[in-house]
XYZ file of N, CA and C in Angstrom:
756
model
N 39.624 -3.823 -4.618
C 40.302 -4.304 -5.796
C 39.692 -5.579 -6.359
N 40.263 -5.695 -7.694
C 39.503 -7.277 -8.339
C 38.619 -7.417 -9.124
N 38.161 -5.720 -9.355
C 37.246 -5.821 -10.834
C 37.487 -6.373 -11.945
N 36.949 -6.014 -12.938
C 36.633 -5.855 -14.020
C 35.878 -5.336 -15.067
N 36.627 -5.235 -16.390
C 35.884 -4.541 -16.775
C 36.625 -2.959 -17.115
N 35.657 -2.114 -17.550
C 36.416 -0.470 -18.018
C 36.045 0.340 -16.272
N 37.268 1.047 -16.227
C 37.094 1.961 -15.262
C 36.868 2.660 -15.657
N 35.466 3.225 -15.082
C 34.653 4.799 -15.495
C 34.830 5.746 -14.691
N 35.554 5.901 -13.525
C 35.705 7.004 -12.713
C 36.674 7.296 -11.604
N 37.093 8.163 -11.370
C 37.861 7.958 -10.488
C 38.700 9.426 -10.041
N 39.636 9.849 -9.758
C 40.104 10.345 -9.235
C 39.380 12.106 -8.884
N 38.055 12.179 -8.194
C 37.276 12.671 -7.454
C 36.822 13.336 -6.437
N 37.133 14.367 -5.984
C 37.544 15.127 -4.261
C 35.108 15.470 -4.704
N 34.822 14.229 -3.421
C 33.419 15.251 -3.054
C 33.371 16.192 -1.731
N 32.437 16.899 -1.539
C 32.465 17.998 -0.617
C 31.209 17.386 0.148
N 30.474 16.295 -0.298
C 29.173 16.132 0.349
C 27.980 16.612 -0.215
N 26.679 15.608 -0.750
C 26.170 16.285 -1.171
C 25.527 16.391 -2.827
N 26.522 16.045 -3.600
C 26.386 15.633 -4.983
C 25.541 14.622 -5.320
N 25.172 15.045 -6.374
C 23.544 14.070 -6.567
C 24.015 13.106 -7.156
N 25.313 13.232 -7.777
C 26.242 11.803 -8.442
C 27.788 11.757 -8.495
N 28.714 10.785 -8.937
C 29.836 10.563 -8.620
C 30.104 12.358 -9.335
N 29.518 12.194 -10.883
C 30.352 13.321 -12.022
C 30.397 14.566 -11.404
N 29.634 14.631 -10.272
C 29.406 16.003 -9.835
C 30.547 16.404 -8.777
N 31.167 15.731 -8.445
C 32.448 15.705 -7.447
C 33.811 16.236 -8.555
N 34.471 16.879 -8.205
C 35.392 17.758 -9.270
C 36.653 16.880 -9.253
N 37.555 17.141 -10.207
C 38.725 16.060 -10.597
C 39.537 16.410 -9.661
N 40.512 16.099 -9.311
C 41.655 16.246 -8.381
C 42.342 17.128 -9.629
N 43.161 17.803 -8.700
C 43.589 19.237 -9.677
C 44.722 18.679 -10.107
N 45.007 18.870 -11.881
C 45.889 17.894 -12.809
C 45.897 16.570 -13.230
N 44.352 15.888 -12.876
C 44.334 14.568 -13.160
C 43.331 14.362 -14.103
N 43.186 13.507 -15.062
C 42.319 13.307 -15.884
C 41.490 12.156 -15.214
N 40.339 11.663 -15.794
C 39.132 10.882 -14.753
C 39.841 9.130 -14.238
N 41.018 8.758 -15.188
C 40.904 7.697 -14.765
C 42.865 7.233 -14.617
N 43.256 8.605 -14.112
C 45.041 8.565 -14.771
C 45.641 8.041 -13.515
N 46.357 6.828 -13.638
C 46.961 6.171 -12.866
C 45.960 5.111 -11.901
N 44.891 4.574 -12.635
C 44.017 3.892 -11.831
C 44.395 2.694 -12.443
N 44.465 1.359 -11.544
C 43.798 -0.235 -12.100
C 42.984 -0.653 -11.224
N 42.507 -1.934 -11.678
C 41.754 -2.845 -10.890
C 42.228 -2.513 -9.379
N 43.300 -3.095 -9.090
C 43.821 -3.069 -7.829
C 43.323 -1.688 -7.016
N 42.724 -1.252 -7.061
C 42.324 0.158 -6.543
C 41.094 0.671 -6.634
N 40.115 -0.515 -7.204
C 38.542 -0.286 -7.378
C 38.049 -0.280 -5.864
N 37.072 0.754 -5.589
C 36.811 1.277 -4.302
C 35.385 0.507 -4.067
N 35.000 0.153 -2.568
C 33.365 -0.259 -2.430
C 33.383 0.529 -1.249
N 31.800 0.632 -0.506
C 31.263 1.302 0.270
C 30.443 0.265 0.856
N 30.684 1.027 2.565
C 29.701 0.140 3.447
C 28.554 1.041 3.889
N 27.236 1.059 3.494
C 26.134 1.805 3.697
C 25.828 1.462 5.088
N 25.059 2.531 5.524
C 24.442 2.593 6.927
C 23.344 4.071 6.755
N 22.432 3.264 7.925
C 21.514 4.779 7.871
C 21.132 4.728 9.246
N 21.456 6.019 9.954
C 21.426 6.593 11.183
C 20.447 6.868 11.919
N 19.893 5.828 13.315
C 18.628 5.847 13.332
C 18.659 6.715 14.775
N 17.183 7.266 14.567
C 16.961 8.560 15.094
C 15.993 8.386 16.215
N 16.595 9.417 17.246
C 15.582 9.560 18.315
C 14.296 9.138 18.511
N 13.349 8.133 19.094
C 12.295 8.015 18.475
C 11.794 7.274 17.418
N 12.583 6.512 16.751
C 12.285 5.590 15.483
C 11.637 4.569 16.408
N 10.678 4.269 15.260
C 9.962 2.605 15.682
C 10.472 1.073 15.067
N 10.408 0.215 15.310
C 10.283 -1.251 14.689
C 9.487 -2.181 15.366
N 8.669 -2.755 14.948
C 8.076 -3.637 15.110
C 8.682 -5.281 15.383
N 8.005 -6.060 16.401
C 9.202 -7.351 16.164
C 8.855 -8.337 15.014
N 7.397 -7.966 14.611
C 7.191 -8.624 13.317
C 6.075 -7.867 12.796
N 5.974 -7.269 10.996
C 5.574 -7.099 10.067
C 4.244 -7.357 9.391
N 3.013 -6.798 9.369
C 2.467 -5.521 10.226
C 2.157 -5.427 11.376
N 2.278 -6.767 12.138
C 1.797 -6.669 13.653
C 2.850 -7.258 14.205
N 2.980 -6.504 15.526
C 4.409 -6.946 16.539
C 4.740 -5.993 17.501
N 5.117 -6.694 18.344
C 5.621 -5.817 19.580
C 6.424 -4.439 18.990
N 5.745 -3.166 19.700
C 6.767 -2.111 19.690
C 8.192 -2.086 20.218
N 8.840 -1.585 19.182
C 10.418 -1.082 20.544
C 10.410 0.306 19.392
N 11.396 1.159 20.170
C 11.282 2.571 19.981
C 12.661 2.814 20.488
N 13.677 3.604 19.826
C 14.864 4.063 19.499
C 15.068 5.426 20.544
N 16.123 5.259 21.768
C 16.552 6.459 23.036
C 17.738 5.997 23.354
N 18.524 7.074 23.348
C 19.924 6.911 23.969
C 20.623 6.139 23.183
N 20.877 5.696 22.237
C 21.832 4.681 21.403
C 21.381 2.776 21.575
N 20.037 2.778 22.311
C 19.443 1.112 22.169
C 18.264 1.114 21.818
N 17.399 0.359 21.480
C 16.552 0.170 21.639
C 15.719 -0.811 22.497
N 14.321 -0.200 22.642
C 13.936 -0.658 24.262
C 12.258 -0.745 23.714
N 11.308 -1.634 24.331
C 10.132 -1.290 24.262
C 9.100 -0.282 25.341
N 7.926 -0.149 24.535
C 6.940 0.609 24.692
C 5.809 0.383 25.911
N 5.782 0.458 27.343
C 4.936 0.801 28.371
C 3.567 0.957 27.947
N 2.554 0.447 28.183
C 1.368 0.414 27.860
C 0.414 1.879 29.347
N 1.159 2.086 29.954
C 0.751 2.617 30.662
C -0.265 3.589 29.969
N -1.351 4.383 30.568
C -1.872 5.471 29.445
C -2.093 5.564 28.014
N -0.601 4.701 27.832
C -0.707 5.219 26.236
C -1.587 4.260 25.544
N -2.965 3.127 26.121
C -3.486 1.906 25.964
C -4.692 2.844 25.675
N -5.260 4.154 26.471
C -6.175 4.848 26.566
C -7.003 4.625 24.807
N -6.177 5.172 24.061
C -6.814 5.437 23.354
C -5.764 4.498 21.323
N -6.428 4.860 20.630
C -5.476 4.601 19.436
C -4.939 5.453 18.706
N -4.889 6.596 19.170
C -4.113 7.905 18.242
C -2.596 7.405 18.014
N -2.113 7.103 19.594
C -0.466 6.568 19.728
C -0.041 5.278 18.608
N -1.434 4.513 18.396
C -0.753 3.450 17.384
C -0.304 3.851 15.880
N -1.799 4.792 16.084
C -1.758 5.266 14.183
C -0.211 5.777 14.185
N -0.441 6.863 15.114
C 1.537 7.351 15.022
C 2.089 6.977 14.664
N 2.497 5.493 15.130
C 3.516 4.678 15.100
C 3.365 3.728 13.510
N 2.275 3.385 13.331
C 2.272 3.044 12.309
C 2.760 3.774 10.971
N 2.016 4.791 11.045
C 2.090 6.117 10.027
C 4.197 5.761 9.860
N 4.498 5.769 10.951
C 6.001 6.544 10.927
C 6.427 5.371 9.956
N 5.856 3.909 10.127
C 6.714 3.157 9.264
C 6.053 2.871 8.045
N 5.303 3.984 7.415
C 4.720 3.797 6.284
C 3.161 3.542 6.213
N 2.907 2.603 6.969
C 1.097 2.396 6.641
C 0.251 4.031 7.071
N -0.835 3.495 6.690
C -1.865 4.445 6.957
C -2.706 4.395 8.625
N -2.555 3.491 8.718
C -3.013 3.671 10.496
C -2.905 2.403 11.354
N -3.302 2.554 12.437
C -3.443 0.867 13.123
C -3.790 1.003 14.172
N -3.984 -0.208 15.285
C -4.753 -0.766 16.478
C -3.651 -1.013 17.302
N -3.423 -0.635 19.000
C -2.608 -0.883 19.758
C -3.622 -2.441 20.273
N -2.200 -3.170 20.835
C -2.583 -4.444 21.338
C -1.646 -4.589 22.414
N -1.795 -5.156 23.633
C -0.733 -5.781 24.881
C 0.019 -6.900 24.130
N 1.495 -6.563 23.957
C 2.035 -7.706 23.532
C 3.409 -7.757 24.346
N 2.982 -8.161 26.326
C 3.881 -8.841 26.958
C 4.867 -9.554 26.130
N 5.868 -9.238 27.635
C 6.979 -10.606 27.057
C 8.331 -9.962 26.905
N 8.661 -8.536 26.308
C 9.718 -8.130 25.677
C 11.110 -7.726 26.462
N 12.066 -8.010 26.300
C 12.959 -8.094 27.228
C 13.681 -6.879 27.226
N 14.991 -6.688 27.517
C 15.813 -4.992 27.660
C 15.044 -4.008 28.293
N 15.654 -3.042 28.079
C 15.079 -1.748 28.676
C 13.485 -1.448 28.234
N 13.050 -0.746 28.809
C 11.662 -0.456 28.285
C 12.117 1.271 28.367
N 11.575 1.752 27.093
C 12.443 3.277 27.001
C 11.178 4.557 27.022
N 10.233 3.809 26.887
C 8.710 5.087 26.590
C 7.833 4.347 27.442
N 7.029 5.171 28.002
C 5.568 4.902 28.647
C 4.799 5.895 28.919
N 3.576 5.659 29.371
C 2.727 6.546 30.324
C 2.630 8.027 29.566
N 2.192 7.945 28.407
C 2.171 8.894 27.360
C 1.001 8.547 26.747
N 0.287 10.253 26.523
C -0.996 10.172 25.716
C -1.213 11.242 24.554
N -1.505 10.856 23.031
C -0.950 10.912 22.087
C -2.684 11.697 21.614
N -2.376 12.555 21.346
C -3.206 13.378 20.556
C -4.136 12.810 18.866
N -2.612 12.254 18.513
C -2.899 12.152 17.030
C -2.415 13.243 16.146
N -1.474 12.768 15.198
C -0.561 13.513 14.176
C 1.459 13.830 14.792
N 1.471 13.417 16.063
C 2.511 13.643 16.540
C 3.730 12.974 15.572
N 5.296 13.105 15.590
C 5.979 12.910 14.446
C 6.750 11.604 15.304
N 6.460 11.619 16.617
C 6.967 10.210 17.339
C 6.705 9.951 18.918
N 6.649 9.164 19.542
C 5.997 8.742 21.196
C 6.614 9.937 21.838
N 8.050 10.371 21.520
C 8.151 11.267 22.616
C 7.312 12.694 22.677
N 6.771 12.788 21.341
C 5.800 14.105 21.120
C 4.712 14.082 22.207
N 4.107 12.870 22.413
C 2.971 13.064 23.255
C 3.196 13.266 24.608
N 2.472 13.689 25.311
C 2.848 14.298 26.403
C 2.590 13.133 27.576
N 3.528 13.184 28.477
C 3.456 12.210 29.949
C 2.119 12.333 30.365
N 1.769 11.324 31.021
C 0.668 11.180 31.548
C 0.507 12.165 33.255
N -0.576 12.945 33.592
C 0.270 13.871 34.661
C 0.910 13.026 35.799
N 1.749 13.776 36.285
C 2.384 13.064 37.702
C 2.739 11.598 37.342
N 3.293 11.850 36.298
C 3.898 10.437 35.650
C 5.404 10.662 35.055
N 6.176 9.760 35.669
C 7.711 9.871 34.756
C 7.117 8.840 33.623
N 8.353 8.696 32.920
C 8.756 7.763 31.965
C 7.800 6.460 31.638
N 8.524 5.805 32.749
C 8.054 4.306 33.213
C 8.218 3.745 34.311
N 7.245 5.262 34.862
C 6.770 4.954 36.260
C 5.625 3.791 36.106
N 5.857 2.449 37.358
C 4.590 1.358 36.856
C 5.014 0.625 36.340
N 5.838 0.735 35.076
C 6.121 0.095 33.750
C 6.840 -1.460 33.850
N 6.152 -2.466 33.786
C 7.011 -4.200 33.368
C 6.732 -4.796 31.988
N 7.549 -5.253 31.910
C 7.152 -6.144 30.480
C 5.760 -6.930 29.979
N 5.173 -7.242 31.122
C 3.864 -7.332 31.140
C 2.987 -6.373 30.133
N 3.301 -5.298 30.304
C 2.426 -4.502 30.084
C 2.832 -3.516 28.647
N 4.115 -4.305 27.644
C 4.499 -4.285 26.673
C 3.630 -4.119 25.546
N 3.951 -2.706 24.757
C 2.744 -3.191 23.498
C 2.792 -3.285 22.138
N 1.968 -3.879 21.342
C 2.244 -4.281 19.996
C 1.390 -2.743 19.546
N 1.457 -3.112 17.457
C 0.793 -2.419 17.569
C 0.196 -3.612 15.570
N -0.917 -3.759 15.489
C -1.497 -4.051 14.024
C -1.371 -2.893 13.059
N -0.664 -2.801 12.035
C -0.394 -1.809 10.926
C -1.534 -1.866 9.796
N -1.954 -1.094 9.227
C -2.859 -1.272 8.040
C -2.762 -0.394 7.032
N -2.955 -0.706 5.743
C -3.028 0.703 4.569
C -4.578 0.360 4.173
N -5.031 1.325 4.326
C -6.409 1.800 3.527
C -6.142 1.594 1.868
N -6.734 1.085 1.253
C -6.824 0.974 -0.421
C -7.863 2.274 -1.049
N -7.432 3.023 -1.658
C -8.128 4.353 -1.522
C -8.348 4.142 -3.165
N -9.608 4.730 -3.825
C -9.796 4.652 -5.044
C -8.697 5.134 -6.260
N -8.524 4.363 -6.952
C -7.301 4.805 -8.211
C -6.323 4.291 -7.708
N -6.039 3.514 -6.700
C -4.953 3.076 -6.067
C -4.402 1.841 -6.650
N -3.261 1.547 -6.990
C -2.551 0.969 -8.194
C -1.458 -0.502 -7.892
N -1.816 -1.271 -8.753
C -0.444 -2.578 -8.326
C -0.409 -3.281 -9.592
N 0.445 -3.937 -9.470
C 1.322 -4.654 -10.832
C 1.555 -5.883 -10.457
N 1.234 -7.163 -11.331
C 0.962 -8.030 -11.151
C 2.370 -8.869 -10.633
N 3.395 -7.990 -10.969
C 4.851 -8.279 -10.370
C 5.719 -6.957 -10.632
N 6.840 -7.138 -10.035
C 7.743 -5.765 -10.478
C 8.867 -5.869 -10.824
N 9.544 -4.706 -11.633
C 8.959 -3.443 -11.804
C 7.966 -3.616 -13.244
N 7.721 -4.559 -13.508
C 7.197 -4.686 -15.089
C 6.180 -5.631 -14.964
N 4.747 -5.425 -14.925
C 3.401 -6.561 -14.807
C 2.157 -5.668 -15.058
N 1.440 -6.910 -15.147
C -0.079 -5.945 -15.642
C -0.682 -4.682 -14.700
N -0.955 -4.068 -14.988
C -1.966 -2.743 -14.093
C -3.213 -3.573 -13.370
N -3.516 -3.219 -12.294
C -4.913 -3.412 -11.842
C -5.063 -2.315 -10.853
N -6.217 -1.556 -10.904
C -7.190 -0.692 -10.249
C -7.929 -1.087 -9.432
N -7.621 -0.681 -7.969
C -8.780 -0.460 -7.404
C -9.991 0.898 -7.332
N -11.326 0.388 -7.750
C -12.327 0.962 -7.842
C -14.079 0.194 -7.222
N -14.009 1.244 -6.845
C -15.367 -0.087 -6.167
C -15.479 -0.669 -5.093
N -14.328 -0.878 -3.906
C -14.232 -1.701 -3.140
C -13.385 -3.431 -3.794
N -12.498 -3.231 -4.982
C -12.299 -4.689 -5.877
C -11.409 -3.884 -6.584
N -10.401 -4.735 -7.242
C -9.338 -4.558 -7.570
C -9.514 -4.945 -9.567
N -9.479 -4.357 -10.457
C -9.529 -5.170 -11.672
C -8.697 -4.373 -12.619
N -8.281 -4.707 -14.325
C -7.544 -4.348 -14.881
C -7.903 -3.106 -15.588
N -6.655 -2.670 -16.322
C -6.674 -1.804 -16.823
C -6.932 -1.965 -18.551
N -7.821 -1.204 -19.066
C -8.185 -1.502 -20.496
C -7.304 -0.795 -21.394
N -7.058 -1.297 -22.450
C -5.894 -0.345 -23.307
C -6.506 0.392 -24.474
N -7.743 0.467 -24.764
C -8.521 1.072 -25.521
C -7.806 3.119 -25.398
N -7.018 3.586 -26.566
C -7.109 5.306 -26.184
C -5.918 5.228 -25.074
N -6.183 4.991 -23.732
C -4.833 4.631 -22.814
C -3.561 4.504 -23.711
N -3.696 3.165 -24.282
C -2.206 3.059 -24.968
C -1.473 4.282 -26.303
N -1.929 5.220 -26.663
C -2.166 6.305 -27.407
C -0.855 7.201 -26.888
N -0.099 7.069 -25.633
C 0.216 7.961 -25.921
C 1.208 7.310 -23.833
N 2.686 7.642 -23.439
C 3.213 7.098 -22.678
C 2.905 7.970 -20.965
N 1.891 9.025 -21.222
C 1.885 9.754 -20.283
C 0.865 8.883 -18.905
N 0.038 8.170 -19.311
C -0.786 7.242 -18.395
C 0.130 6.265 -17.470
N 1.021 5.602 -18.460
C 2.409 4.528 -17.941
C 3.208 5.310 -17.074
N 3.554 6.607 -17.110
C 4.547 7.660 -16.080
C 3.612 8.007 -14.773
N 2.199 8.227 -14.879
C 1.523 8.500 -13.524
C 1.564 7.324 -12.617
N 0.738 5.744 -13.363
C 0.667 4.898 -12.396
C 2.083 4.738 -11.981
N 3.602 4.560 -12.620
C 4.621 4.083 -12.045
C 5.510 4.936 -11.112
N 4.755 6.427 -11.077
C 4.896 7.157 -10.106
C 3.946 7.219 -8.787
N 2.742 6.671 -9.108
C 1.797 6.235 -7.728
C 2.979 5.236 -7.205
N 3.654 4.709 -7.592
C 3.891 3.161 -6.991
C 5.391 3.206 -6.844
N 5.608 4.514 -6.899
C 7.180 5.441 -6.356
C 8.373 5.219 -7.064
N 8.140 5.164 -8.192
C 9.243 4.971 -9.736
C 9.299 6.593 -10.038
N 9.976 6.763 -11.520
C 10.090 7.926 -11.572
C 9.335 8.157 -13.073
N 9.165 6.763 -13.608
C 8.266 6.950 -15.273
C 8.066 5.369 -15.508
N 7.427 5.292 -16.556
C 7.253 4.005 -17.018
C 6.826 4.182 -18.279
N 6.701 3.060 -19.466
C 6.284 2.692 -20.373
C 5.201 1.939 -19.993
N 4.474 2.114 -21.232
C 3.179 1.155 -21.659
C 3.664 -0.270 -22.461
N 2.896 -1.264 -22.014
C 2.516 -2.325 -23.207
C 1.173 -3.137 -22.912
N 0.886 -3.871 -23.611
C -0.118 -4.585 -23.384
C -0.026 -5.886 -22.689
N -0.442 -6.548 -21.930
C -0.483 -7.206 -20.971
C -1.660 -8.217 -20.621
N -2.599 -8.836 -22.491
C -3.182 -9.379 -21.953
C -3.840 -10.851 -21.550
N -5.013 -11.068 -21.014
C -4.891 -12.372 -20.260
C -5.452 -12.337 -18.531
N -5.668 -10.944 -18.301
C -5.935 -11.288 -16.777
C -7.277 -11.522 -16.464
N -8.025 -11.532 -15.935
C -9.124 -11.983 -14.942
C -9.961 -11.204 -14.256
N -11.218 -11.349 -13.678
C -12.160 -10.432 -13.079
C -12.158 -9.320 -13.880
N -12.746 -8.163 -13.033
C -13.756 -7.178 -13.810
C -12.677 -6.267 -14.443
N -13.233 -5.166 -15.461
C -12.089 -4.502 -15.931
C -12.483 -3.093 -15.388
N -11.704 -2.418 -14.485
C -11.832 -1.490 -13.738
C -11.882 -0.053 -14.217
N -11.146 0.168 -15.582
C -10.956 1.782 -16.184
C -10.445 1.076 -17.763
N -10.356 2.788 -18.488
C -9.958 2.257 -20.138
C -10.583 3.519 -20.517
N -10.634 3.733 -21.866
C -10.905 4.646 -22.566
C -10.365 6.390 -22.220
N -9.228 6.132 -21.396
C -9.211 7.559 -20.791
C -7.746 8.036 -21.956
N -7.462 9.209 -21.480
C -6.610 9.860 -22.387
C -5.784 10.741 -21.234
N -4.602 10.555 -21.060
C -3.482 11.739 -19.881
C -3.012 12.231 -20.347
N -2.962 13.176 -19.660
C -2.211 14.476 -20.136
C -0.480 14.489 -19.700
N -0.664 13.592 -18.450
C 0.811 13.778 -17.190
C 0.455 14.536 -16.002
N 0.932 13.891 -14.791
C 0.418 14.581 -13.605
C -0.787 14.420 -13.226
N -1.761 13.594 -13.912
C -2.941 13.363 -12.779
C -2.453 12.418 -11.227
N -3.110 12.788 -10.513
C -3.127 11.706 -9.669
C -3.395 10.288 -9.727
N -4.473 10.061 -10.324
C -4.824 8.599 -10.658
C -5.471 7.905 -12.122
N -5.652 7.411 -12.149
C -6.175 6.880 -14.246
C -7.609 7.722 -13.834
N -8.326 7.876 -12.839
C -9.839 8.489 -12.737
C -9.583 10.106 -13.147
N -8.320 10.428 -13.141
C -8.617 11.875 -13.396
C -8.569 12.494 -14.841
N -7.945 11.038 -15.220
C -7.527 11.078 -16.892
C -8.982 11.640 -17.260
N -9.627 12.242 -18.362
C -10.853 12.368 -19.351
C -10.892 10.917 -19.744
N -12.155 10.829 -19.773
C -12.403 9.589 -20.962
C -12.211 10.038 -22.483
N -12.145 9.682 -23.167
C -12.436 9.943 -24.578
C -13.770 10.022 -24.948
N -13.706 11.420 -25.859
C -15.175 11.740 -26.282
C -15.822 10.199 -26.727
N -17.348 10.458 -26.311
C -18.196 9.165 -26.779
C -17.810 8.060 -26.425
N -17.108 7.925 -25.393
C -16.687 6.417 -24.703
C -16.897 6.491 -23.306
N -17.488 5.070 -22.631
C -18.030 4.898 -21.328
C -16.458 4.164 -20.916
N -16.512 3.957 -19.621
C -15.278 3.512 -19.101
C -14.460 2.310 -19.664
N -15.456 1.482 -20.105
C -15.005 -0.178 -20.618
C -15.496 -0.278 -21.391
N -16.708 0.575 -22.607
C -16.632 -0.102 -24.044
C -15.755 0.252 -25.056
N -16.316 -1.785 -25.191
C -15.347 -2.295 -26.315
C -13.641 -2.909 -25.982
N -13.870 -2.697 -24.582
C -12.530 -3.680 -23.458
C -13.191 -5.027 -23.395
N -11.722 -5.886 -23.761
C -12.025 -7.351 -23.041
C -10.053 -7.506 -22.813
N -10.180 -8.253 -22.101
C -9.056 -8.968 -21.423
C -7.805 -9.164 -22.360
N -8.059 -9.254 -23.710
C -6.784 -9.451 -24.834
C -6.213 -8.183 -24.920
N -7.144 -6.407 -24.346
C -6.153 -5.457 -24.216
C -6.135 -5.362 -22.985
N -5.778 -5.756 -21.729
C -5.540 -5.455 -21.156
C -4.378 -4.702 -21.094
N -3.637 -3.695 -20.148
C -2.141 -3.682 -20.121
C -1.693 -3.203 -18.957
């Protein structure tokens, strides 16, 4: 209770499932908002249910493993699983990056819940890989022998960032270097603005110009259709090289 403001919704039976409130059906004989006030505005306490096998790190991209069994979490046994780096990429992968380096990072206290496991590479979490033979759990296993793991993302060509968010200049990586985007033809048309802000996990974007930035200018002259993967797949425009006739005042 204690809003303010117009009440937009309300009296609602969901089944689970609905992609939004409207989609939940009225209570049978009630119109959307009949017999509602302030005093009766509803909030929600979110939670998300963590699963067999989840990772966290104790610090961001590099940090001691702990790994999610039985309702605690506990860290990661270096036993075997030190052999090689397939087990890190795993772990990394699961929390988003593209790969990483196992490291001994003694010290960690509670249970220790995984060990003595050797990891193929592509597995969906530590318990996938298989025990080391004639090995339990964390047989061996002390805190000593606790491990981190270094996280990394690869910067892969056409790969995209904004000078802030959700609204800042474009820059491209191409080359091994990061530089802007030219608005030459690009700005023509909003389908270029919907790919990059879907590389960068939005659902569309607009164009504007944006300029003023610095170093080299990475792409320009292209023309989208929608749905490329990256500004490189766009066409250039007939009779135009990547950057003539770009300077920094179009950037966008």
């Amino acid at each position: 209770g204690g809003g303010t403001g117009p009440i937009v919704a309300g009296n609602r039976i969901c089944k689970g499932g609905e992609s939004n409130i409207f989609d939940c059906h009225l209570a049978p004989g009630r119109t959307e908002t009949q017999g509602c006030t302030h005093s009766m505005d509803q909030g929600v306490s979110c939670f998300s249910l963590t699963l067999f096998g989840s990772v966290r790190l104790t610090a961001y991209p590099r940090g001691r493993v702990e790994i999610y069994k039985n309702g605690q979490w506990g860290t990661l046994c270096g036993h075997y699983w030190w052999d090689d780096e397939l087990g890190a990429g795993n772990l990394c992968r699961q929390l988003g990056w593209t790969g990483g380096i196992r490291y001994t990072a003694g010290g960690g206290t509670g249970p220790i819940v995984a060990g003595n496991r050797i990891c193929k590479g592509g597995e969906s979490n530590i318990f996938d890989c298989h025990l080391a033979p004639g090995r339990t759990e964390t047989q061996g296993c002390t805190h000593s022998m606790d491990q981190g793991v270094s996280c990394f993302s690869l910067t892969l060509f056409g790969s995209v960032r904004l000078t802030a968010y959700p609204r800042g200049r474009v820059e491209i990586y191409s080359n091994g270097q990061w530089g802007t985007l030219c608005g030459h033809w690009w700005w023509d048309n909003q389908q270029g603005a919907n790919n990059l802000c879907k590389q960068l996990g939005y659902t569309g974007g607009v164009k504007y110009t944006a300029g003023g930035g610095t170093g080299p200018i990475s792409a320009g002259n292209r023309l989208c259709k929608g749905g490329e993967s990256t500004i490189f797949d766009c066409p250039l425009v007939s009779g135009r090289t990547e950057t003539q006739g770009c300077t920094h005042s179009i950037d966008q």
